[in-house]
């Protein structure tokens, strides 16, 4: 009779307890860092908004430049 592999980590042949420990540690690390990041951003919201405003302005200028270059390229292509 074939051995039944549990579906949790059966693909790698790892038992559930052996797989759960690293998963729990990685999850705790991820959500801990995420909580610290959000808490830090929340306390410095004015600085974050100022940086985002500057970045958005620069990205808008870059998008406008790319749009102008694309339009020039299309017009030149259609004239041929």
CSV table of N, CA and C in Angstrom, one decimal:
chain,number,residue,atom,x,y,z
A,1,UNK,N,0.8,-1.2,0.0
A,1,UNK,CA,0.0,0.0,0.0
A,1,UNK,C,0.9,1.2,0.0
A,2,UNK,N,0.5,2.2,-0.8
A,2,UNK,CA,1.3,3.5,-0.9
A,2,UNK,C,1.1,4.3,0.3
A,3,UNK,N,2.2,5.0,0.7
A,3,UNK,CA,2.2,5.9,1.8
A,3,UNK,C,1.4,7.2,1.4
A,4,UNK,N,0.5,7.6,2.3
A,4,UNK,CA,-0.3,8.8,2.1
A,4,UNK,C,0.5,10.0,2.6
A,5,UNK,N,0.7,10.9,1.7
A,5,UNK,CA,1.5,12.1,2.1
A,5,UNK,C,0.5,13.2,2.4
A,6,UNK,N,0.6,13.9,3.6
A,6,UNK,CA,-0.3,15.0,3.9
A,6,UNK,C,-0.2,16.1,2.9
A,7,UNK,N,-1.3,16.7,2.6
A,7,UNK,CA,-1.3,17.8,1.5
A,7,UNK,C,-0.5,19.0,1.9
A,8,UNK,N,-0.2,19.3,3.2
A,8,UNK,CA,0.3,20.6,3.6
A,8,UNK,C,1.7,20.8,3.0
A,9,UNK,N,2.7,20.0,3.3
A,9,UNK,CA,4.0,20.1,2.8
A,9,UNK,C,4.5,18.8,2.1
A,10,UNK,N,3.5,18.1,1.6
A,10,UNK,CA,3.8,16.8,1.1
A,10,UNK,C,4.6,16.8,-0.2
A,11,UNK,N,4.6,17.9,-0.9
A,11,UNK,CA,5.3,17.9,-2.2
A,11,UNK,C,6.8,17.8,-1.9
A,12,UNK,N,7.3,18.4,-0.9
A,12,UNK,CA,8.7,18.4,-0.5
A,12,UNK,C,9.0,17.2,0.4
A,13,UNK,N,8.0,16.5,0.9
A,13,UNK,CA,8.2,15.4,1.8
A,13,UNK,C,8.5,15.9,3.2
A,14,UNK,N,8.1,17.1,3.6
A,14,UNK,CA,8.4,17.7,4.9
A,14,UNK,C,7.1,17.5,5.8
A,15,UNK,N,7.3,17.1,7.0
A,15,UNK,CA,6.2,17.0,7.9
A,15,UNK,C,5.6,18.4,8.3
A,16,UNK,N,4.4,18.4,8.7
A,16,UNK,CA,3.7,19.6,9.0
A,16,UNK,C,4.4,20.4,10.2
A,17,UNK,N,4.8,19.8,11.3
A,17,UNK,CA,5.5,20.5,12.3
A,17,UNK,C,6.8,21.1,11.8
A,18,UNK,N,7.5,20.4,11.0
A,18,UNK,CA,8.8,20.8,10.5
A,18,UNK,C,8.6,22.0,9.5
A,19,UNK,N,7.5,22.1,8.8
A,19,UNK,CA,7.3,23.2,7.9
A,19,UNK,C,6.7,24.4,8.6
A,20,UNK,N,5.9,24.1,9.7
A,20,UNK,CA,5.2,25.2,10.4
A,20,UNK,C,6.1,26.2,11.1
A,21,UNK,N,7.2,25.7,11.6
A,21,UNK,CA,8.1,26.5,12.4
A,21,UNK,C,8.7,27.6,11.6
A,22,UNK,N,9.4,27.3,10.4
A,22,UNK,CA,9.9,28.4,9.6
A,22,UNK,C,8.8,29.3,9.0
A,23,UNK,N,7.7,28.7,8.7
A,23,UNK,CA,6.6,29.6,8.2
A,23,UNK,C,6.1,30.5,9.3
A,24,UNK,N,6.0,30.1,10.5
A,24,UNK,CA,5.6,31.0,11.6
A,24,UNK,C,6.6,32.1,11.8
A,25,UNK,N,7.9,31.7,11.8
A,25,UNK,CA,9.0,32.7,12.0
A,25,UNK,C,9.0,33.7,10.9
A,26,UNK,N,8.9,33.3,9.6
A,26,UNK,CA,8.8,34.2,8.5
A,26,UNK,C,7.6,35.1,8.6
A,27,UNK,N,6.5,34.6,8.9
A,27,UNK,CA,5.3,35.4,9.0
A,27,UNK,C,5.4,36.4,10.1
A,28,UNK,N,5.9,36.0,11.3
A,28,UNK,CA,6.1,36.9,12.4
A,28,UNK,C,7.1,38.0,12.0
A,29,UNK,N,8.2,37.7,11.3
A,29,UNK,CA,9.2,38.7,10.9
A,29,UNK,C,8.5,39.7,9.9
A,30,UNK,N,7.8,39.2,8.9
A,30,UNK,CA,7.2,40.0,7.9
A,30,UNK,C,6.2,41.0,8.5
A,31,UNK,N,5.2,40.5,9.3
A,31,UNK,CA,4.2,41.3,9.9
A,31,UNK,C,4.8,42.2,11.0
A,32,UNK,N,5.9,41.8,11.7
A,32,UNK,CA,6.5,42.7,12.6
A,32,UNK,C,7.2,43.9,11.9
A,33,UNK,N,7.9,43.6,10.8
A,33,UNK,CA,8.5,44.7,10.0
A,33,UNK,C,7.4,45.6,9.4
A,34,UNK,N,6.4,45.0,8.9
A,34,UNK,CA,5.3,45.8,8.3
A,34,UNK,C,4.7,46.7,9.3
A,35,UNK,N,4.5,46.2,10.6
A,35,UNK,CA,3.9,47.1,11.6
A,35,UNK,C,4.8,48.2,12.0
A,36,UNK,N,6.1,47.9,12.1
A,36,UNK,CA,7.1,49.0,12.4
A,36,UNK,C,7.1,50.0,11.3
A,37,UNK,N,7.1,49.6,10.0
A,37,UNK,CA,7.1,50.5,8.9
A,37,UNK,C,5.9,51.4,8.9
A,38,UNK,N,4.7,50.8,9.1
A,38,UNK,CA,3.5,51.6,9.0
A,38,UNK,C,3.5,52.6,10.2
A,39,UNK,N,3.9,52.1,11.4
A,39,UNK,CA,4.0,53.0,12.5
A,39,UNK,C,4.9,54.2,12.3
A,40,UNK,N,6.1,53.9,11.7
A,40,UNK,CA,7.1,55.0,11.4
A,40,UNK,C,6.5,55.9,10.4
A,41,UNK,N,5.9,55.4,9.4
A,41,UNK,CA,5.3,56.3,8.3
A,41,UNK,C,4.2,57.1,8.9
A,42,UNK,N,3.4,56.5,9.8
A,42,UNK,CA,2.3,57.3,10.4
A,42,UNK,C,2.7,58.4,11.3
A,43,UNK,N,3.8,58.2,11.9
A,43,UNK,CA,4.3,59.3,12.8
A,43,UNK,C,5.0,60.4,12.0
A,44,UNK,N,5.5,60.1,10.8
A,44,UNK,CA,6.1,61.1,10.0
A,44,UNK,C,5.3,61.4,8.7
A,45,UNK,N,4.0,61.5,8.9
A,45,UNK,CA,3.1,61.6,7.7
A,45,UNK,C,3.4,62.8,6.9
A,46,UNK,N,3.7,63.9,7.5
A,46,UNK,CA,3.9,65.2,6.7
A,46,UNK,C,5.2,65.0,5.8
A,47,UNK,N,6.2,64.5,6.4
A,47,UNK,CA,7.4,64.3,5.6
A,47,UNK,C,7.2,63.3,4.4
A,48,UNK,N,6.4,62.2,4.7
A,48,UNK,CA,6.1,61.2,3.7
A,48,UNK,C,5.3,61.8,2.6
A,49,UNK,N,4.3,62.6,2.9
A,49,UNK,CA,3.5,63.3,1.9
A,49,UNK,C,4.3,64.3,1.1
A,50,UNK,N,5.2,65.0,1.7
A,50,UNK,CA,6.0,65.9,0.9
A,50,UNK,C,6.9,65.2,-0.1
A,51,UNK,N,7.5,64.0,0.3
A,51,UNK,CA,8.3,63.3,-0.6
A,51,UNK,C,7.4,62.7,-1.7
A,52,UNK,N,6.3,62.2,-1.4
A,52,UNK,CA,5.4,61.6,-2.4
A,52,UNK,C,4.9,62.7,-3.4
A,53,UNK,N,4.7,63.9,-2.9
A,53,UNK,CA,4.3,65.0,-3.8
A,53,UNK,C,5.4,65.3,-4.8
A,54,UNK,N,6.6,65.3,-4.3
A,54,UNK,CA,7.8,65.5,-5.2
A,54,UNK,C,8.0,64.4,-6.2
A,55,UNK,N,7.9,63.2,-5.7
A,55,UNK,CA,8.0,62.0,-6.6
A,55,UNK,C,6.9,62.0,-7.6
A,56,UNK,N,5.7,62.3,-7.2
A,56,UNK,CA,4.6,62.3,-8.2
A,56,UNK,C,4.8,63.4,-9.3
A,57,UNK,N,5.3,64.5,-8.9
A,57,UNK,CA,5.5,65.6,-9.8
A,57,UNK,C,6.6,65.1,-10.8
A,58,UNK,N,7.7,64.5,-10.3
A,58,UNK,CA,8.7,64.0,-11.2
A,58,UNK,C,8.2,63.0,-12.2
A,59,UNK,N,7.4,62.0,-11.7
A,59,UNK,CA,6.9,61.0,-12.5
A,59,UNK,C,5.9,61.5,-13.5
A,60,UNK,N,5.2,62.6,-13.2
A,60,UNK,CA,4.3,63.2,-14.2
A,60,UNK,C,5.1,63.9,-15.3
A,61,UNK,N,6.2,64.6,-14.9
A,61,UNK,CA,7.0,65.2,-16.0
A,61,UNK,C,7.6,64.1,-16.9
A,62,UNK,N,8.1,63.0,-16.3
A,62,UNK,CA,8.7,61.9,-17.1
A,62,UNK,C,7.6,61.3,-18.0
A,63,UNK,N,6.4,61.1,-17.5
A,63,UNK,CA,5.3,60.6,-18.3
A,63,UNK,C,5.0,61.5,-19.5
A,64,UNK,N,4.9,62.8,-19.2
A,64,UNK,CA,4.6,63.8,-20.2
A,64,UNK,C,5.7,63.8,-21.3
A,65,UNK,N,7.0,63.7,-20.9
A,65,UNK,CA,8.1,63.6,-21.8
A,65,UNK,C,8.0,62.4,-22.7
A,66,UNK,N,7.7,61.2,-22.1
A,66,UNK,CA,7.6,60.0,-22.8
A,66,UNK,C,6.4,60.1,-23.8
A,67,UNK,N,5.3,60.7,-23.4
A,67,UNK,CA,4.2,60.9,-24.3
A,67,UNK,C,4.5,61.8,-25.5
A,68,UNK,N,5.3,62.8,-25.3
A,68,UNK,CA,5.7,63.7,-26.4
A,68,UNK,C,6.6,62.9,-27.3
A,69,UNK,N,7.6,62.2,-26.8
A,69,UNK,CA,8.5,61.4,-27.6
A,69,UNK,C,7.7,60.4,-28.4
A,70,UNK,N,6.8,59.7,-27.8
A,70,UNK,CA,5.9,58.8,-28.5
A,70,UNK,C,5.1,59.4,-29.7
A,71,UNK,N,4.6,60.6,-29.4
A,71,UNK,CA,3.8,61.3,-30.4
A,71,UNK,C,4.7,61.7,-31.6
A,72,UNK,N,5.9,62.2,-31.3
A,72,UNK,CA,6.8,62.6,-32.3
A,72,UNK,C,7.2,61.4,-33.2
A,73,UNK,N,7.5,60.3,-32.5
A,73,UNK,CA,7.9,59.1,-33.2
A,73,UNK,C,6.7,58.6,-34.1
A,74,UNK,N,5.5,58.6,-33.7
A,74,UNK,CA,4.3,58.2,-34.5
A,74,UNK,C,4.1,59.1,-35.7
A,75,UNK,N,4.2,60.4,-35.5
A,75,UNK,CA,4.1,61.4,-36.6
A,75,UNK,C,5.1,61.2,-37.6
A,76,UNK,N,6.4,61.0,-37.2
A,76,UNK,CA,7.5,60.7,-38.2
A,76,UNK,C,7.2,59.4,-38.9
A,77,UNK,N,6.8,58.4,-38.2
A,77,UNK,CA,6.5,57.1,-38.8
A,77,UNK,C,5.4,57.2,-39.9
A,78,UNK,N,4.4,58.0,-39.6
A,78,UNK,CA,3.2,58.1,-40.5
A,78,UNK,C,3.6,58.9,-41.7
A,79,UNK,N,4.5,59.8,-41.6
A,79,UNK,CA,4.9,60.6,-42.8
A,79,UNK,C,5.7,59.8,-43.8
A,80,UNK,N,6.3,58.7,-43.5
A,80,UNK,CA,7.1,57.9,-44.4
A,80,UNK,C,6.2,57.2,-45.4
